mmCIF file of C-alpha atoms in Angstrom:
data_model
loop_
_atom_site.group_PDB
_atom_site.id
_atom_site.type_symbol
_atom_site.label_atom_id
_atom_site.label_comp_id
_atom_site.label_asym_id
_atom_site.label_seq_id
_atom_site.Cartn_x
_atom_site.Cartn_y
_atom_site.Cartn_z
ATOM 1 C CA UNK A 1 66.655 78.880 -26.784
ATOM 2 C CA UNK A 2 68.580 82.056 -26.203
ATOM 3 C CA UNK A 3 68.681 81.608 -22.636
ATOM 4 C CA UNK A 4 70.118 78.084 -22.841
ATOM 5 C CA UNK A 5 72.878 79.559 -25.249
ATOM 6 C CA UNK A 6 73.719 82.142 -22.924
ATOM 7 C CA UNK A 7 73.855 79.809 -19.932
ATOM 8 C CA UNK A 8 76.128 77.464 -21.701
ATOM 9 C CA UNK A 9 78.313 80.373 -22.709
ATOM 10 C CA UNK A 10 78.179 81.658 -19.217
ATOM 11 C CA UNK A 11 79.248 78.238 -17.787
ATOM 12 C CA UNK A 12 82.195 77.919 -20.520
ATOM 13 C CA UNK A 13 83.671 81.317 -19.283
ATOM 14 C CA UNK A 14 83.269 80.142 -15.787
ATOM 15 C CA UNK A 15 85.186 77.204 -16.161
ATOM 16 C CA UNK A 16 87.799 78.720 -18.308
ATOM 17 C CA UNK A 17 88.393 81.133 -15.721
ATOM 18 C CA UNK A 18 88.485 78.261 -13.215
ATOM 19 C CA UNK A 19 90.968 76.608 -15.016
ATOM 20 C CA UNK A 20 92.987 79.594 -15.554
ATOM 21 C CA UNK A 21 93.150 80.462 -11.695
ATOM 22 C CA UNK A 22 93.854 77.012 -10.879
ATOM 23 C CA UNK A 23 96.764 76.678 -13.333
ATOM 24 C CA UNK A 24 98.029 80.226 -12.073
ATOM 25 C CA UNK A 25 97.530 79.059 -8.355
ATOM 26 C CA UNK A 26 99.405 75.794 -9.112
ATOM 27 C CA UNK A 27 102.187 77.374 -10.975
ATOM 28 C CA UNK A 28 102.539 79.837 -7.758
ATOM 29 C CA UNK A 29 102.575 76.663 -5.331
ATOM 30 C CA UNK A 30 104.986 74.875 -7.758
ATOM 31 C CA UNK A 31 107.583 77.587 -7.774
ATOM 32 C CA UNK A 32 107.193 78.053 -3.969
ATOM 33 C CA UNK A 33 108.024 74.150 -3.654
ATOM 34 C CA UNK A 34 110.460 74.231 -6.167
ATOM 35 C CA UNK A 35 112.766 77.212 -5.307
ATOM 36 C CA UNK A 36 116.352 77.475 -6.936
ATOM 37 C CA UNK A 37 119.234 78.148 -4.674
ATOM 38 C CA UNK A 38 121.727 80.458 -6.198
ATOM 39 C CA UNK A 39 125.003 81.206 -4.796
ATOM 40 C CA UNK A 40 127.004 84.195 -6.184
ATOM 41 C CA UNK A 41 129.503 84.470 -3.613
ATOM 42 C CA UNK A 42 133.015 83.047 -3.718
ATOM 43 C CA UNK A 43 134.361 81.028 -0.955
ATOM 44 C CA UNK A 44 137.650 79.963 0.354
ATOM 45 C CA UNK A 45 138.627 76.506 0.721
ATOM 46 C CA UNK A 46 138.489 76.964 4.557
ATOM 47 C CA UNK A 47 134.680 78.445 4.291
ATOM 48 C CA UNK A 48 133.993 75.504 2.102
ATOM 49 C CA UNK A 49 135.533 72.784 4.349
ATOM 50 C CA UNK A 50 133.481 74.303 7.118
ATOM 51 C CA UNK A 51 130.186 74.211 5.367
ATOM 52 C CA UNK A 52 130.773 70.464 4.483
ATOM 53 C CA UNK A 53 130.029 69.598 8.007
ATOM 54 C CA UNK A 54 126.715 71.423 7.864
ATOM 55 C CA UNK A 55 124.793 69.492 5.434
ATOM 56 C CA UNK A 56 121.151 69.674 5.802
ATOM 57 C CA UNK A 57 119.104 66.511 7.255
ATOM 58 C CA UNK A 58 116.290 66.588 5.398
ATOM 59 C CA UNK A 59 115.603 65.828 1.561
ATOM 60 C CA UNK A 60 114.100 68.631 -0.593
ATOM 61 C CA UNK A 61 110.371 68.438 -1.165
ATOM 62 C CA UNK A 62 109.311 66.715 -4.199
ATOM 63 C CA UNK A 63 107.503 69.338 -6.454
ATOM 64 C CA UNK A 64 103.730 68.393 -8.037
ATOM 65 C CA UNK A 65 103.453 66.963 -11.596
ATOM 66 C CA UNK A 66 100.770 68.080 -13.864
ATOM 67 C CA UNK A 67 98.859 66.171 -16.516
ATOM 68 C CA UNK A 68 96.221 66.965 -18.681
ATOM 69 C CA UNK A 69 93.798 64.527 -19.821
ATOM 70 C CA UNK A 70 91.125 65.568 -22.253
ATOM 71 C CA UNK A 71 89.292 68.564 -21.021
ATOM 72 C CA UNK A 72 90.034 68.053 -17.111
ATOM 73 C CA UNK A 73 92.724 69.307 -15.067
ATOM 74 C CA UNK A 74 94.143 66.782 -13.022
ATOM 75 C CA UNK A 75 97.136 67.283 -10.009
ATOM 76 C CA UNK A 76 99.071 64.081 -10.047
ATOM 77 C CA UNK A 77 102.188 63.480 -7.628
ATOM 78 C CA UNK A 78 104.770 61.386 -9.687
ATOM 79 C CA UNK A 79 107.305 59.468 -7.937
ATOM 80 C CA UNK A 80 111.184 60.858 -7.861
ATOM 81 C CA UNK A 81 111.963 57.913 -9.701
ATOM 82 C CA UNK A 82 109.443 58.032 -12.467
ATOM 83 C CA UNK A 83 110.477 61.868 -13.285
ATOM 84 C CA UNK A 84 114.529 60.675 -13.486
ATOM 85 C CA UNK A 85 113.594 57.786 -15.653
ATOM 86 C CA UNK A 86 111.505 59.745 -17.978
ATOM 87 C CA UNK A 87 114.517 62.284 -18.487
ATOM 88 C CA UNK A 88 117.077 59.741 -18.973
ATOM 89 C CA UNK A 89 119.649 58.201 -16.744
ATOM 90 C CA UNK A 90 120.086 59.621 -13.302
ATOM 91 C CA UNK A 91 123.006 60.753 -11.302
ATOM 92 C CA UNK A 92 122.097 58.673 -8.413
ATOM 93 C CA UNK A 93 122.078 55.891 -10.625
ATOM 94 C CA UNK A 94 125.752 55.876 -11.400
ATOM 95 C CA UNK A 95 128.106 53.750 -9.292
ATOM 96 C CA UNK A 96 130.604 55.075 -6.546
ATOM 97 C CA UNK A 97 133.727 54.028 -8.493
ATOM 98 C CA UNK A 98 132.441 56.098 -11.623
ATOM 99 C CA UNK A 99 131.684 59.042 -9.408
ATOM 100 C CA UNK A 100 134.774 59.192 -7.696
ATOM 101 C CA UNK A 101 136.638 58.884 -11.109
ATOM 102 C CA UNK A 102 134.771 62.298 -12.039
ATOM 103 C CA UNK A 103 135.524 63.801 -8.756
ATOM 104 C CA UNK A 104 139.307 63.205 -9.094
ATOM 105 C CA UNK A 105 139.267 65.757 -12.200
ATOM 106 C CA UNK A 106 137.868 68.348 -9.852
ATOM 107 C CA UNK A 107 139.964 71.625 -8.352
ATOM 108 C CA UNK A 108 139.811 71.793 -4.760
ATOM 109 C CA UNK A 109 137.301 74.465 -4.529
ATOM 110 C CA UNK A 110 134.732 72.606 -6.827
ATOM 111 C CA UNK A 111 135.409 69.549 -5.082
ATOM 112 C CA UNK A 112 134.427 71.189 -1.753
ATOM 113 C CA UNK A 113 131.220 72.294 -3.453
ATOM 114 C CA UNK A 114 130.282 69.179 -4.464
ATOM 115 C CA UNK A 115 130.546 67.832 -0.811
ATOM 116 C CA UNK A 116 127.734 70.298 -0.030
ATOM 117 C CA UNK A 117 125.351 69.061 -2.214
ATOM 118 C CA UNK A 118 123.892 65.785 -0.541
ATOM 119 C CA UNK A 119 125.115 63.123 1.958
ATOM 120 C CA UNK A 120 126.410 60.633 -0.724
ATOM 121 C CA UNK A 121 128.597 63.520 -2.486
ATOM 122 C CA UNK A 122 129.947 64.283 1.026
ATOM 123 C CA UNK A 123 130.867 60.875 1.747
ATOM 124 C CA UNK A 124 132.670 60.101 -1.934
ATOM 125 C CA UNK A 125 134.174 63.805 -1.782
ATOM 126 C CA UNK A 126 135.910 63.138 1.270
ATOM 127 C CA UNK A 127 136.956 59.576 -0.003
ATOM 128 C CA UNK A 128 140.823 59.016 0.715
ATOM 129 C CA UNK A 129 142.033 58.597 -2.727
ATOM 130 C CA UNK A 130 140.604 61.921 -3.728
ATOM 131 C CA UNK A 131 142.807 63.642 -0.910
ATOM 132 C CA UNK A 132 146.355 62.056 -1.930
ATOM 133 C CA UNK A 133 147.770 65.506 -2.569
ATOM 134 C CA UNK A 134 146.468 68.921 -1.361
ATOM 135 C CA UNK A 135 148.054 72.328 -1.936
ATOM 136 C CA UNK A 136 147.048 75.410 0.382
ATOM 137 C CA UNK A 137 149.526 77.702 -0.582
ATOM 138 C CA UNK A 138 149.151 81.138 1.171
ATOM 139 C CA UNK A 139 145.920 80.240 2.700
ATOM 140 C CA UNK A 140 144.911 82.675 5.654
ATOM 141 C CA UNK A 141 143.117 81.086 8.733
ATOM 142 C CA UNK A 142 144.072 77.656 7.357
ATOM 143 C CA UNK A 143 143.540 75.958 10.791
ATOM 144 C CA UNK A 144 139.918 74.473 10.172
ATOM 145 C CA UNK A 145 140.933 73.517 6.587
ATOM 146 C CA UNK A 146 144.250 72.006 7.552
ATOM 147 C CA UNK A 147 142.539 70.007 10.730
ATOM 148 C CA UNK A 148 140.089 68.763 7.965
ATOM 149 C CA UNK A 149 142.722 67.573 5.510
ATOM 150 C CA UNK A 150 144.949 65.906 8.033
ATOM 151 C CA UNK A 151 141.564 63.562 8.514
ATOM 152 C CA UNK A 152 141.259 62.775 5.346
ATOM 153 C CA UNK A 153 144.476 60.585 4.806
ATOM 154 C CA UNK A 154 146.242 63.138 2.652
ATOM 155 C CA UNK A 155 149.827 61.772 1.690
ATOM 156 C CA UNK A 156 151.343 64.982 0.245
ATOM 157 C CA UNK A 157 150.546 68.494 1.908
ATOM 158 C CA UNK A 158 151.764 71.734 0.713
ATOM 159 C CA UNK A 159 151.057 74.677 3.001
ATOM 160 C CA UNK A 160 153.692 77.224 2.912
ATOM 161 C CA UNK A 161 153.655 80.793 3.719
ATOM 162 C CA UNK A 162 150.238 80.427 5.193
ATOM 163 C CA UNK A 163 148.601 81.450 8.610
ATOM 164 C CA UNK A 164 147.702 78.675 10.806
ATOM 165 C CA UNK A 165 146.137 80.030 14.023
ATOM 166 C CA UNK A 166 145.462 78.302 17.525
ATOM 167 C CA UNK A 167 144.330 76.123 18.999
ATOM 168 C CA UNK A 168 146.466 73.040 18.504
ATOM 169 C CA UNK A 169 145.056 70.251 16.650
ATOM 170 C CA UNK A 170 142.926 67.502 18.064
ATOM 171 C CA UNK A 171 143.679 63.718 17.532
ATOM 172 C CA UNK A 172 146.251 61.173 18.613
ATOM 173 C CA UNK A 173 146.136 58.753 15.707
ATOM 174 C CA UNK A 174 148.895 58.980 13.088
ATOM 175 C CA UNK A 175 148.509 60.585 9.994
ATOM 176 C CA UNK A 176 149.718 59.350 6.588
ATOM 177 C CA UNK A 177 151.845 62.324 5.468
ATOM 178 C CA UNK A 178 154.895 61.480 3.494
ATOM 179 C CA UNK A 179 155.738 64.866 1.918
ATOM 180 C CA UNK A 180 154.974 68.183 3.776
ATOM 181 C CA UNK A 181 156.060 71.695 3.271
ATOM 182 C CA UNK A 182 155.321 74.159 5.985
ATOM 183 C CA UNK A 183 158.181 76.616 5.147
ATOM 184 C CA UNK A 184 157.313 80.390 5.780
ATOM 185 C CA UNK A 185 154.137 79.921 7.530
ATOM 186 C CA UNK A 186 152.942 81.615 10.481
ATOM 187 C CA UNK A 187 152.180 79.070 12.864
ATOM 188 C CA UNK A 188 152.505 79.037 16.806
ATOM 189 C CA UNK A 189 154.948 76.309 18.201
ATOM 190 C CA UNK A 190 152.359 74.316 20.049
ATOM 191 C CA UNK A 191 150.179 73.889 17.012
ATOM 192 C CA UNK A 192 153.181 73.093 14.986
ATOM 193 C CA UNK A 193 153.958 70.183 17.760
ATOM 194 C CA UNK A 194 150.288 69.296 17.397
ATOM 195 C CA UNK A 195 150.656 68.309 13.796
ATOM 196 C CA UNK A 196 154.338 66.766 13.802
ATOM 197 C CA UNK A 197 153.582 64.572 16.937
ATOM 198 C CA UNK A 198 151.269 62.642 14.777
ATOM 199 C CA UNK A 199 153.500 62.179 11.741
ATOM 200 C CA UNK A 200 155.805 58.876 11.570
ATOM 201 C CA UNK A 201 155.872 58.339 7.609
ATOM 202 C CA UNK A 202 157.606 61.449 6.535
ATOM 203 C CA UNK A 203 160.035 61.242 3.849
ATOM 204 C CA UNK A 204 160.460 64.906 2.905
ATOM 205 C CA UNK A 205 159.761 67.699 5.125
ATOM 206 C CA UNK A 206 160.254 71.539 5.078
ATOM 207 C CA UNK A 207 159.631 73.791 8.164
ATOM 208 C CA UNK A 208 161.967 76.587 6.982
ATOM 209 C CA UNK A 209 162.086 79.722 9.108
ATOM 210 C CA UNK A 210 159.860 78.298 11.570
ATOM 211 C CA UNK A 211 160.192 78.346 15.430
ATOM 212 C CA UNK A 212 160.833 74.703 16.678
ATOM 213 C CA UNK A 213 161.185 73.134 20.223
ATOM 214 C CA UNK A 214 162.975 69.991 21.566
ATOM 215 C CA UNK A 215 159.586 68.170 21.723
ATOM 216 C CA UNK A 216 159.302 68.683 17.947
ATOM 217 C CA UNK A 217 162.710 67.623 17.198
ATOM 218 C CA UNK A 218 162.154 64.463 19.108
ATOM 219 C CA UNK A 219 158.872 64.016 17.045
ATOM 220 C CA UNK A 220 160.781 64.296 13.976
ATOM 221 C CA UNK A 221 163.360 61.529 15.016
ATOM 222 C CA UNK A 222 160.345 59.046 15.085
ATOM 223 C CA UNK A 223 160.371 59.140 11.225
ATOM 224 C CA UNK A 224 163.011 56.507 10.408
ATOM 225 C CA UNK A 225 162.244 56.902 6.479
ATOM 226 C CA UNK A 226 163.280 60.518 6.221
ATOM 227 C CA UNK A 227 165.309 61.451 3.025
ATOM 228 C CA UNK A 228 165.086 65.294 2.827
ATOM 229 C CA UNK A 229 164.698 67.615 5.655
ATOM 230 C CA UNK A 230 165.189 71.697 5.669
ATOM 231 C CA UNK A 231 165.268 73.188 8.626
ATOM 232 C CA UNK A 232 167.002 76.191 7.259
ATOM 233 C CA UNK A 233 166.465 79.554 9.535
ATOM 234 C CA UNK A 234 164.888 77.337 12.324
ATOM 235 C CA UNK A 235 165.531 78.079 16.113
ATOM 236 C CA UNK A 236 164.562 77.105 19.382
ATOM 237 C CA UNK A 237 166.055 73.570 20.131
ATOM 238 C CA UNK A 238 169.073 72.350 21.755
ATOM 239 C CA UNK A 239 172.454 70.769 20.780
ATOM 240 C CA UNK A 240 171.307 67.593 22.553
ATOM 241 C CA UNK A 241 167.978 67.219 20.795
ATOM 242 C CA UNK A 242 169.584 67.915 17.540
ATOM 243 C CA UNK A 243 172.243 65.405 17.788
ATOM 244 C CA UNK A 244 169.539 62.805 18.858
ATOM 245 C CA UNK A 245 167.349 63.418 15.738
ATOM 246 C CA UNK A 246 170.402 63.359 13.169
ATOM 247 C CA UNK A 247 171.387 59.901 14.771
ATOM 248 C CA UNK A 248 168.026 58.605 14.286
ATOM 249 C CA UNK A 249 167.642 59.825 10.703
ATOM 250 C CA UNK A 250 170.155 57.253 9.453
ATOM 251 C CA UNK A 251 168.516 57.463 5.793
ATOM 252 C CA UNK A 252 169.202 61.216 5.310
ATOM 253 C CA UNK A 253 170.268 62.020 1.763
ATOM 254 C CA UNK A 254 169.602 65.799 1.690
ATOM 255 C CA UNK A 255 169.904 67.988 4.730
ATOM 256 C CA UNK A 256 169.494 72.025 4.603
ATOM 257 C CA UNK A 257 170.317 72.982 8.168
ATOM 258 C CA UNK A 258 171.732 76.580 7.168
ATOM 259 C CA UNK A 259 171.448 79.800 9.012
ATOM 260 C CA UNK A 260 170.122 78.367 12.229
ATOM 261 C CA UNK A 261 170.554 80.076 15.559
ATOM 262 C CA UNK A 262 173.352 77.523 16.274
ATOM 263 C CA UNK A 263 176.036 77.365 18.761
ATOM 264 C CA UNK A 264 179.469 75.773 18.833
ATOM 265 C CA UNK A 265 177.689 72.581 20.248
ATOM 266 C CA UNK A 266 175.008 72.702 17.453
ATOM 267 C CA UNK A 267 177.658 72.629 14.805
ATOM 268 C CA UNK A 268 179.500 69.831 16.269
ATOM 269 C CA UNK A 269 176.244 67.667 16.756
ATOM 270 C CA UNK A 270 175.403 68.030 13.060
ATOM 271 C CA UNK A 271 179.053 67.157 12.237
ATOM 272 C CA UNK A 272 179.107 64.049 14.569
ATOM 273 C CA UNK A 273 175.632 62.904 14.102
ATOM 274 C CA UNK A 274 174.708 63.617 10.561
ATOM 275 C CA UNK A 275 173.805 60.433 8.276
ATOM 276 C CA UNK A 276 176.901 58.945 6.770
ATOM 277 C CA UNK A 277 174.939 58.356 3.567
ATOM 278 C CA UNK A 278 173.980 62.057 3.076
ATOM 279 C CA UNK A 279 174.657 63.297 -0.412
ATOM 280 C CA UNK A 280 173.855 67.196 -0.283
ATOM 281 C CA UNK A 281 174.279 68.893 2.840
ATOM 282 C CA UNK A 282 173.975 72.796 3.476
ATOM 283 C CA UNK A 283 175.888 74.085 6.563
ATOM 284 C CA UNK A 284 176.262 77.765 5.590
ATOM 285 C CA UNK A 285 176.107 80.721 7.763
ATOM 286 C CA UNK A 286 178.474 79.437 10.429
ATOM 287 C CA UNK A 287 181.689 81.024 9.782
ATOM 288 C CA UNK A 288 182.073 81.795 13.538
ATOM 289 C CA UNK A 289 181.269 78.230 14.593
ATOM 290 C CA UNK A 290 182.665 75.877 12.044
ATOM 291 C CA UNK A 291 186.300 74.969 12.095
ATOM 292 C CA UNK A 292 188.496 73.407 9.747
ATOM 293 C CA UNK A 293 188.932 70.356 11.872
ATOM 294 C CA UNK A 294 185.121 69.862 11.709
ATOM 295 C CA UNK A 295 185.129 69.881 8.164
ATOM 296 C CA UNK A 296 187.583 67.204 8.133
ATOM 297 C CA UNK A 297 185.463 64.971 10.465
ATOM 298 C CA UNK A 298 182.404 65.680 8.179
ATOM 299 C CA UNK A 299 184.000 64.665 5.011
ATOM 300 C CA UNK A 300 185.768 61.377 6.496
ATOM 301 C CA UNK A 301 182.285 60.574 8.039
ATOM 302 C CA UNK A 302 180.465 61.247 4.920
ATOM 303 C CA UNK A 303 182.228 59.922 1.678
ATOM 304 C CA UNK A 304 179.271 60.221 -0.571
ATOM 305 C CA UNK A 305 178.757 63.976 -0.152
ATOM 306 C CA UNK A 306 178.376 65.267 -3.434
ATOM 307 C CA UNK A 307 177.418 69.035 -2.768
ATOM 308 C CA UNK A 308 178.513 70.742 0.350
ATOM 309 C CA UNK A 309 177.838 74.086 1.072
ATOM 310 C CA UNK A 310 179.633 76.150 3.705
ATOM 311 C CA UNK A 311 179.159 79.600 2.574
#
């Protein structure tokens, strides 16, 4: 009788030891399969946009569930859908319209991080309504970020005081930018050409202090809805190209063309071709080239001027 008791005790000890080892081993396997990704580094918008194109093509490995039925230890694989339904409403069950409404309130960096989570969020994260307005002010190495932004259908783009490196942007299709500010940026002329040659809907543009070219000026003339233009401090274009651009922009209301590298011919092109409906005009910085006769011609051609700066 004592032997039987001892045997049962030994069996119980063996079973409990086995259960404990199996549980420990199962927990280790589960931890290996369900690794946690931690990212403590801060990323710039440029880096985040580049990461969005490197999404994993495989889905995460599902973790094994565990259930105990009585005294038996059972390993069971529960489907992903069952696990999510057990914990409540799944993120995957939300409609695209609701997710877009949520993503609309995220800052740029958070939105870009969301795009790296899965293919669905990547698709929704670059949906056109979310990229109506983008601000990349002061961004260094902004080329890749700007290239991606131009392909999202952005309408308002601020990228002043940024460094936009070569090579020129690819693509020939027209972009939907209406308001754009590139003033004070460091951007090579060929790169600027590759951007502005795709713009035909511009209404407000500032390229203050940039090096332009005749080709860029001709590209600007293909924006008939231009209302505000700031080319203060620009250089690199001829008087003929300038006159052709101003004659094409017949809806111009505000023009800042001060302190450029102008000759007498440049000044006369402005006076002779600026839109007759202009309301605000800044022609300061041409004391040696602007004559009183030029001012008389300008005032007669533009009767709606309210602000005229000739400093």
